Coordinates of C-alpha atoms in Angstrom, one line a residue:
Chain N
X250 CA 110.8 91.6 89.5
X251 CA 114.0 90.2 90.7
X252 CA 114.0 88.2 93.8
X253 CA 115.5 91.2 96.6
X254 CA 116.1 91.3 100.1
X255 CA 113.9 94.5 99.7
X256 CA 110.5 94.0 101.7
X257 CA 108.3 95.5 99.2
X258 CA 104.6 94.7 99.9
X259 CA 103.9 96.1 96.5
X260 CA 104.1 94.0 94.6
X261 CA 106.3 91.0 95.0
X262 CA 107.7 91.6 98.4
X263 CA 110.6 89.0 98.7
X264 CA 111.3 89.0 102.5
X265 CA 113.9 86.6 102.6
X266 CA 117.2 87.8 104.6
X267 CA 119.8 87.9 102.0
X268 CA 122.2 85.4 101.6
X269 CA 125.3 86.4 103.6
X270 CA 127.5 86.1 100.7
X271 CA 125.3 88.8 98.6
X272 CA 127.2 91.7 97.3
X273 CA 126.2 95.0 98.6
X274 CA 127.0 97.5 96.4
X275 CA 128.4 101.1 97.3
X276 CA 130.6 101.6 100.4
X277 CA 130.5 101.4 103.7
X278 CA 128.0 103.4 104.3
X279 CA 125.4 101.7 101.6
X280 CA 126.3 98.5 103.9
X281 CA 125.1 100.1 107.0
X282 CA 121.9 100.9 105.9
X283 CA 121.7 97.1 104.4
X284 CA 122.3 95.7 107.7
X285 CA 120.3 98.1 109.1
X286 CA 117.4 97.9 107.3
X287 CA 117.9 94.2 107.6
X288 CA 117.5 94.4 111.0
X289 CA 114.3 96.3 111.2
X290 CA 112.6 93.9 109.0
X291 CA 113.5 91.3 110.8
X292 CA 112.7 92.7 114.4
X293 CA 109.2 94.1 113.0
X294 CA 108.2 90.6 111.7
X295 CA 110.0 88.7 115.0
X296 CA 108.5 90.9 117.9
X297 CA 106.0 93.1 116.5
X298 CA 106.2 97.2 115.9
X299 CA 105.6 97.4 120.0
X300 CA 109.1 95.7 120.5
X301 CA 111.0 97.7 117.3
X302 CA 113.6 100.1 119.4
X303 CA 116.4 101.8 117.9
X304 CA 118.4 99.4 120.4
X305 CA 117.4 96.6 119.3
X306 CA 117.3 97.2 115.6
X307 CA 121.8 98.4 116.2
X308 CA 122.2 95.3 118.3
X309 CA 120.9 93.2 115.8
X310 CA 122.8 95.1 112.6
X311 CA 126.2 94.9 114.7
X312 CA 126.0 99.2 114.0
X313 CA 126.9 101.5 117.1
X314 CA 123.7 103.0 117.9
X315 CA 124.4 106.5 118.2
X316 CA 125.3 105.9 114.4
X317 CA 121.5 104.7 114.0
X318 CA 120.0 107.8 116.0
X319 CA 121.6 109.9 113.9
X320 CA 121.0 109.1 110.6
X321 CA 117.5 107.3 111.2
X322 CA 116.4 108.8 114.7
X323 CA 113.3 106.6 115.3
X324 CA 111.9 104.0 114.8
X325 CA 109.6 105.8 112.6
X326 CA 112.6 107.2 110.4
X327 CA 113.7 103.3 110.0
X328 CA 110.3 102.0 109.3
X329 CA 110.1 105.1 106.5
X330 CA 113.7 103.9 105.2
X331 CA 112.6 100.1 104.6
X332 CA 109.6 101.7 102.8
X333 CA 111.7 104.0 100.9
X334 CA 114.4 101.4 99.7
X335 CA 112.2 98.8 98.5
X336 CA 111.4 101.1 95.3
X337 CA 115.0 101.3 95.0
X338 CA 115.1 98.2 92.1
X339 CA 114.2 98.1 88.7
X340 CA 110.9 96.2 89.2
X341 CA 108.5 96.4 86.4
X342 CA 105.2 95.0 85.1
X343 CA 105.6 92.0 82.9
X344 CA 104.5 92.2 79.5
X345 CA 102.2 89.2 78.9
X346 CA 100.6 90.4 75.9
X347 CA 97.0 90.9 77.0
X348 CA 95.6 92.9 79.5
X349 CA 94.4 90.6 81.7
X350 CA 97.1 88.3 81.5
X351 CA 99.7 91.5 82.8
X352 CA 96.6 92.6 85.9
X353 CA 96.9 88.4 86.6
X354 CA 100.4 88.2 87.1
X355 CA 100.6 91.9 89.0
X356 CA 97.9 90.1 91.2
X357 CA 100.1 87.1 91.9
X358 CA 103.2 89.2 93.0
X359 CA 100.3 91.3 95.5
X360 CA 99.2 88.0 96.8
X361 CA 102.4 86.2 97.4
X362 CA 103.7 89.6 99.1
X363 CA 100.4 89.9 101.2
X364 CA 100.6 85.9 102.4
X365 CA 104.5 85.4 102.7
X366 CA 106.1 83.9 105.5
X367 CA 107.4 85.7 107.5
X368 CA 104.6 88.3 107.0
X369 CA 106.8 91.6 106.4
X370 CA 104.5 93.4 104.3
X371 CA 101.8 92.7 106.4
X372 CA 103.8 94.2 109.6
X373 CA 105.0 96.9 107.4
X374 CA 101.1 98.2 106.3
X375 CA 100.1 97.4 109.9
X376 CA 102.7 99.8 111.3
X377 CA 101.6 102.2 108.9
X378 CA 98.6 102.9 111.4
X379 CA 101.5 103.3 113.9
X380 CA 103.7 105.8 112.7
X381 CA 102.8 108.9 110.3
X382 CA 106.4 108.2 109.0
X383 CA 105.4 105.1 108.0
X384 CA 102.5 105.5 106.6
X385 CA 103.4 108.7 104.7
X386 CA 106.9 106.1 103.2
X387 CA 104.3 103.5 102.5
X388 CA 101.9 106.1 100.0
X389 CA 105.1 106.9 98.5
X390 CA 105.9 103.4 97.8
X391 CA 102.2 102.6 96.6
X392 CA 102.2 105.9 94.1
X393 CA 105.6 104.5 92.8
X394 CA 104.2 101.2 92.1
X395 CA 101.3 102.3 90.7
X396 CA 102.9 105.1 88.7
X397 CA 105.3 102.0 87.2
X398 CA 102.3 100.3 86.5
X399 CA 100.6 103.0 84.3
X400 CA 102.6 101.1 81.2
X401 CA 100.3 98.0 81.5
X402 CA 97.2 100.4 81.0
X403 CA 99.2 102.3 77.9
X404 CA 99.8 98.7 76.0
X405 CA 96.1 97.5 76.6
X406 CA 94.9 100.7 75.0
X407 CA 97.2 100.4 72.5
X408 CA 96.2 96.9 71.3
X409 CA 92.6 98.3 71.4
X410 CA 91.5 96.5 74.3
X411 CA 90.0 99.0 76.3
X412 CA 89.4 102.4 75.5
X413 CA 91.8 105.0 74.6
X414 CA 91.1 107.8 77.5
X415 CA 91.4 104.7 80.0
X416 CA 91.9 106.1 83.2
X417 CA 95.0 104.2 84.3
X418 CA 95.2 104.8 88.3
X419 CA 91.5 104.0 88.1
X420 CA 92.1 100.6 86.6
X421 CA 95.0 99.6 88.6
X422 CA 92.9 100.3 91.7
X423 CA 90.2 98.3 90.7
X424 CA 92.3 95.5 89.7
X425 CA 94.1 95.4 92.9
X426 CA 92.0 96.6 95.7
X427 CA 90.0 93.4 96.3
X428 CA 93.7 91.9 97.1
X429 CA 94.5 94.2 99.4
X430 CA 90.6 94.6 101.1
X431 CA 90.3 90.8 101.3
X432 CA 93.8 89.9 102.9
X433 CA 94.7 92.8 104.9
X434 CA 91.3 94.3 106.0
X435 CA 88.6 91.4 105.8
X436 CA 91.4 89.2 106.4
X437 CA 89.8 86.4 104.8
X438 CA 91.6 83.2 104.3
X439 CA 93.9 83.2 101.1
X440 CA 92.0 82.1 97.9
X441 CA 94.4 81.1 95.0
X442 CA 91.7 82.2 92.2
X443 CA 91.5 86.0 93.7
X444 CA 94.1 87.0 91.7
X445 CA 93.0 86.3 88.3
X446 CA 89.3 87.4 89.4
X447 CA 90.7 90.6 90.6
X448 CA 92.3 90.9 87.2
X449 CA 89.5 89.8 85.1
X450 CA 86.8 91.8 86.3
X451 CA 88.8 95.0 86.2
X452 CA 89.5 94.1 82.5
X453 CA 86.3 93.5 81.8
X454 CA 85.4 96.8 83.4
X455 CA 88.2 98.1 81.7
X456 CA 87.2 97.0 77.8
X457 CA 83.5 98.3 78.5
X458 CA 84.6 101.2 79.4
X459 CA 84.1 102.0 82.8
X460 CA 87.5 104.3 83.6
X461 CA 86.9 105.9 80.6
X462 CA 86.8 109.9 82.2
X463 CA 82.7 110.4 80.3
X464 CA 82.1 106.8 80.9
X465 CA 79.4 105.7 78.3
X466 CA 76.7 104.6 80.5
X467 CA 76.5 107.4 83.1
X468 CA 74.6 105.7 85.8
X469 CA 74.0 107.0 89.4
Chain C
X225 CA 70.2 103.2 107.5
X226 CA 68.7 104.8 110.4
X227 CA 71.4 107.3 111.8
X228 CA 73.2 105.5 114.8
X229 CA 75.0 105.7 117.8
X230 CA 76.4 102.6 116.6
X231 CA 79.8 103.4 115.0
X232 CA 79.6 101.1 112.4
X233 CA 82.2 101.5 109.8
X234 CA 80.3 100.0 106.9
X235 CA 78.5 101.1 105.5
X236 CA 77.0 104.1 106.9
X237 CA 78.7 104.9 110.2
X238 CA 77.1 107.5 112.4
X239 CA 79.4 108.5 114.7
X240 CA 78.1 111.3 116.6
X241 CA 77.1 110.6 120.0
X242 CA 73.5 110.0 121.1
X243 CA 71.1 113.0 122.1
X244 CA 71.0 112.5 125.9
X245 CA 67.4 112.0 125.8
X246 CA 68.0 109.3 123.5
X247 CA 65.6 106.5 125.0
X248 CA 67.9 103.3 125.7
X249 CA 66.0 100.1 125.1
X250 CA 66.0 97.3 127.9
X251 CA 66.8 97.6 131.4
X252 CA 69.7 98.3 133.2
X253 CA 72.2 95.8 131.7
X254 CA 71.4 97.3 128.3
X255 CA 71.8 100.9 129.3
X256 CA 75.0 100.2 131.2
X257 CA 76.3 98.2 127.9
X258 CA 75.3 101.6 125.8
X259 CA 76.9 104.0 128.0
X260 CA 80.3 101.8 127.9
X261 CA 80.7 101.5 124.3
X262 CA 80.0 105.3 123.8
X263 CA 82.5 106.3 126.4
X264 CA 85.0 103.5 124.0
X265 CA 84.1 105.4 121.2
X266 CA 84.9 108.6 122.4
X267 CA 88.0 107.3 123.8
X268 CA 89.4 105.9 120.8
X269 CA 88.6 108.8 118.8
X270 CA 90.3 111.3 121.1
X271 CA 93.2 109.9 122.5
X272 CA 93.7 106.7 120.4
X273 CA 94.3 103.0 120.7
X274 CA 97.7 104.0 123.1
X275 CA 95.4 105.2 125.6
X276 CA 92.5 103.4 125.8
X277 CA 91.8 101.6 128.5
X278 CA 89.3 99.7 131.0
X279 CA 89.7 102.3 133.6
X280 CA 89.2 105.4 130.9
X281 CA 86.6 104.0 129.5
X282 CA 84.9 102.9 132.9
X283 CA 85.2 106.1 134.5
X284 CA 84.0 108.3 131.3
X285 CA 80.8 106.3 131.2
X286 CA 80.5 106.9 134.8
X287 CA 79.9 102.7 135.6
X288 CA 82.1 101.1 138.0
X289 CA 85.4 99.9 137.0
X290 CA 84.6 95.9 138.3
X291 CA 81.8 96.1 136.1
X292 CA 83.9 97.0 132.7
X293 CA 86.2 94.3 133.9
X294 CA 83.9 91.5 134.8
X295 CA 81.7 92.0 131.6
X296 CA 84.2 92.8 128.9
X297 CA 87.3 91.6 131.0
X298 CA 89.6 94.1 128.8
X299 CA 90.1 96.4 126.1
X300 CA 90.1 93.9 123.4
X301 CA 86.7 92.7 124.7
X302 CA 85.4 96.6 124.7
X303 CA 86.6 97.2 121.3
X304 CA 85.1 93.7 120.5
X305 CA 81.7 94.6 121.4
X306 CA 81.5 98.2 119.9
X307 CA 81.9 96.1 116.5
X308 CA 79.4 93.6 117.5
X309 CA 76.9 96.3 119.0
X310 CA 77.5 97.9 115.4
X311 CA 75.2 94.6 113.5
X312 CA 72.7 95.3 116.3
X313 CA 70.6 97.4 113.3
X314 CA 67.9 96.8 110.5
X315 CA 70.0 98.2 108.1
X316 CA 69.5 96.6 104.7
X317 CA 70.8 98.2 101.0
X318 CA 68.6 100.5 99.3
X319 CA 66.7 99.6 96.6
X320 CA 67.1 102.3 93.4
X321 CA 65.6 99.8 90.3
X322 CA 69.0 99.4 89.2
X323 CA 72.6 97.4 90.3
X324 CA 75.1 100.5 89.5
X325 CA 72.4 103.0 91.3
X326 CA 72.3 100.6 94.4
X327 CA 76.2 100.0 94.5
X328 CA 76.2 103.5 94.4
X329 CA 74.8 104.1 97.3
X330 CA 76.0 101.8 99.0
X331 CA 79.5 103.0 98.1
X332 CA 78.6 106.6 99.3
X333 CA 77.8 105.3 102.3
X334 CA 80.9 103.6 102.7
X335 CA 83.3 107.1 101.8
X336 CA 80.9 108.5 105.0
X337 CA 81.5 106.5 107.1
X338 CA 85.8 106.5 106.2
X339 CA 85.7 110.0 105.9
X340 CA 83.8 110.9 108.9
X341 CA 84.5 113.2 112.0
X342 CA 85.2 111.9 114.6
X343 CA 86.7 109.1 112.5
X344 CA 85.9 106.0 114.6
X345 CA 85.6 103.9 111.5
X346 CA 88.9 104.3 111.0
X347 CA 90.0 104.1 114.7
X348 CA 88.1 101.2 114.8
X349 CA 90.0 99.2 111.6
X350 CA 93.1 100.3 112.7
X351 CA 92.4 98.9 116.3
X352 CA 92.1 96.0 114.5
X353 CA 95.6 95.9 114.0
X354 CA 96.2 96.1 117.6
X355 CA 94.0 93.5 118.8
X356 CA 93.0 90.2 117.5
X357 CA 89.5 90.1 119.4
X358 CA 88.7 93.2 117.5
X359 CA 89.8 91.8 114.0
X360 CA 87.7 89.3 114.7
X361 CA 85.2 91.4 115.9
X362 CA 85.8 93.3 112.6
X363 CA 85.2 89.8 110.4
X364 CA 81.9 89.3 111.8
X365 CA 80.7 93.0 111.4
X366 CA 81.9 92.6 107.6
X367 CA 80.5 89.3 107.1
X368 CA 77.1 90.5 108.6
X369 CA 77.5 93.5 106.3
X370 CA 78.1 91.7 102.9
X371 CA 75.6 89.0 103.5
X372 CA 73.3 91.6 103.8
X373 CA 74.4 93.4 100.8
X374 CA 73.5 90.0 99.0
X375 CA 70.3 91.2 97.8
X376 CA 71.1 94.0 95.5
X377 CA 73.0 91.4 93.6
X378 CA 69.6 88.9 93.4
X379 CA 67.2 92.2 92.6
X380 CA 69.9 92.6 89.8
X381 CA 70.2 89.2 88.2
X382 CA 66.1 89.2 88.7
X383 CA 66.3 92.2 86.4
X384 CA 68.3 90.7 83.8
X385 CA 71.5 93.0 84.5
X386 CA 74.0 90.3 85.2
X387 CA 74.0 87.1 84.4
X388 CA 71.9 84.8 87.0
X389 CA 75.2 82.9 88.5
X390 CA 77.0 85.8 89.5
X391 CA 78.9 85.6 92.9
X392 CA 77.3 87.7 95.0
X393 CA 80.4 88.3 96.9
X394 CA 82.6 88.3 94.4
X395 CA 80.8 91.4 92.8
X396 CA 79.9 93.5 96.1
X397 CA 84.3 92.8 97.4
X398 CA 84.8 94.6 94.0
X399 CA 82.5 97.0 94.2
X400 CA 83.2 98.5 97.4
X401 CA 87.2 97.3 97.4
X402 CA 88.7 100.8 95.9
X403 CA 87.3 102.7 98.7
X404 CA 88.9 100.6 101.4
X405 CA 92.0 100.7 99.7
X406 CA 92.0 104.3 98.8
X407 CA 91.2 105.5 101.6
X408 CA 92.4 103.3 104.6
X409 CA 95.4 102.1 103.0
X410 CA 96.4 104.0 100.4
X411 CA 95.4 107.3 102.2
X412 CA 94.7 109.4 98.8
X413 CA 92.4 112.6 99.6
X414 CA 88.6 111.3 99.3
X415 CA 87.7 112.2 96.2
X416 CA 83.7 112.7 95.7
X417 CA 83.3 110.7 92.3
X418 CA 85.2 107.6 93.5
X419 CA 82.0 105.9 94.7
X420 CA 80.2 106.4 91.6
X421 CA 83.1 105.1 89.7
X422 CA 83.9 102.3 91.8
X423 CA 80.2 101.1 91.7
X424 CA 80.2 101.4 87.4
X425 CA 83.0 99.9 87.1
X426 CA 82.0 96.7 89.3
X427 CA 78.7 96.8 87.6
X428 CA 80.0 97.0 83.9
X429 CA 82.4 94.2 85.4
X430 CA 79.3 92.1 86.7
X431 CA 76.9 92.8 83.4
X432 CA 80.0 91.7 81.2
X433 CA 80.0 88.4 83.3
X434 CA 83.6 88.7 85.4
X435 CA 81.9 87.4 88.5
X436 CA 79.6 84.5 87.2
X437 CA 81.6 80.7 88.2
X438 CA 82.7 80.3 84.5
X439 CA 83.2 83.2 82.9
X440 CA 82.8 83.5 79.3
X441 CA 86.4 84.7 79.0
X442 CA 88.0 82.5 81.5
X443 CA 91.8 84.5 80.9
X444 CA 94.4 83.5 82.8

């Protein structure tokens, strides 16, 4: 994933302001919403969602703020909009070769995004509980992630490490979840070997066949 | 678990209110404790995080407002002590004879509770994103939860079903992770199978050796 002013969460989640010099491509209006968007992640990580206005998000992007109203109208409309443009890139899974190895280094980019300073996707997934908006903008940016990810599952079951009728969403959950459940709900304190864990165990699961959809071993 | 008054989140959850000839244990103290943390309860659930305060909550459990104040000084102590309240339980896992059949269960009661109406569970984590007493609060419950969760992971290295030095923690985080993730974060529709699957797949993952301190396939 390249490094992007983006604010992803999902997975890498680079939230360091872009260097004034950067291009931004299109027109004028393309630069708006860059500035703009800029802005909210910036207030929502510096004073919290209670202190993200529509004021305070034009003051800080130099934009007129009628000009914010109308094309974002709240702040749940600008929260969606920083959700929405972070699966504007051409992020995709590495290719390491091996299953685990490619769940291992798709943990890594959720862990860094989950414990970077400052904590943007943090502030974006607790403003998800916030604003419907958001929250809907944030399952949209999940299912795209996840939907890119699908490819890792295809090469795994291609090399013949895991089953054939692999449920792919099921694996990439598996893989993932204790990331997101330790950091953001349990809020436990950052452990360096989660990632690999994570990524091994749902592997494991994986090659015996557990997201298979008439798993082998039908237990309870 | 014994059904509850207690809104407990994990794993079971019961959060209908009590019978009104429920007998409250202790004296007054403990009586005037129950009656506030049901009226917080109900609060939350109805009118939401926004609106909950020490004056609601005081006057809906009919107990004088200097009394709310002096004993849980605000709403971050109320919401605090509904999680706390919530370990006040003999809830222990069930035993079914084997480790998928137990994580099973255990996961079932786990989509309850975050699928539940009212949903306090979920009013509850997403407090937690409000108030740092009550994701503290929410640490401890969780802790108290997992550690007691422990012994379905010793019944099942007894057994011989995983190796002897899995990590406990490890195992039950991966177990129970998709749910959280699913459905508090990722918001997808609760679909029935995923606690069976979730529990499989962490079992397979534990029986293959993915949470033991050296794994046999120690990937990157």
């Amino acid at each position: 994933m390249t490094p992007s002013h983006r604010a992803t969460g999902f997975p890498a989640g680079d939230s360091s302001p872009p260097p004034a010099a950067r291009r931004r491509p299109g027109g004028r209006t393309s630069r708006i919403r860059a500035q703009v968007l800029d802005a909210v992640r910036a207030e929502l990580v510096e004073a919290g969602y209670d202190a993200l206005t529509v004021d305070a998000v034009a003051a800080r992007a130099g934009v007129h703020r009628t000009t914010v109203y109308r094309r974002w109208r709240d702040v749940g409309g600008l929260l969606a909009d920083v959700l929405d443009a972070a699966s504007d890139d051409d992020w995709q899974p590495e290719d390491t070769g091996s299953l685990p190895g490619d769940l291992a280094v798709l943990n890594h980019q959720i862990h860094t995004a989950l414990t970077a300073q400052p904590p943007i996707t943090a502030a974006l997934i607790a403003a998800s509980f916030r604003s419907d908006e958001a929250a809907r903008a944030l399952q949209r940016f999940w299912e795209d992630r996840y939907a890119r990810c699908e490819i890792v599952v295809t090469r795994a079951a291609r090399r013949g490490e895991i089953p054939a009728r692999t449920d792919a969403r099921q694996l990439l959950i598996a893989a993932t979840a204790p990331l997101y459940h330790q950091l953001v709900l349990l809020r436990t304190p950052p452990d360096p070997r989660l990632p690999d864990h994570a990524a091994r165990g749902a592997a494991l699961a994986a090659s015996a066949g557990a997201f298979t959809e008439s798993p082998p071993d039908d237990t309870p």
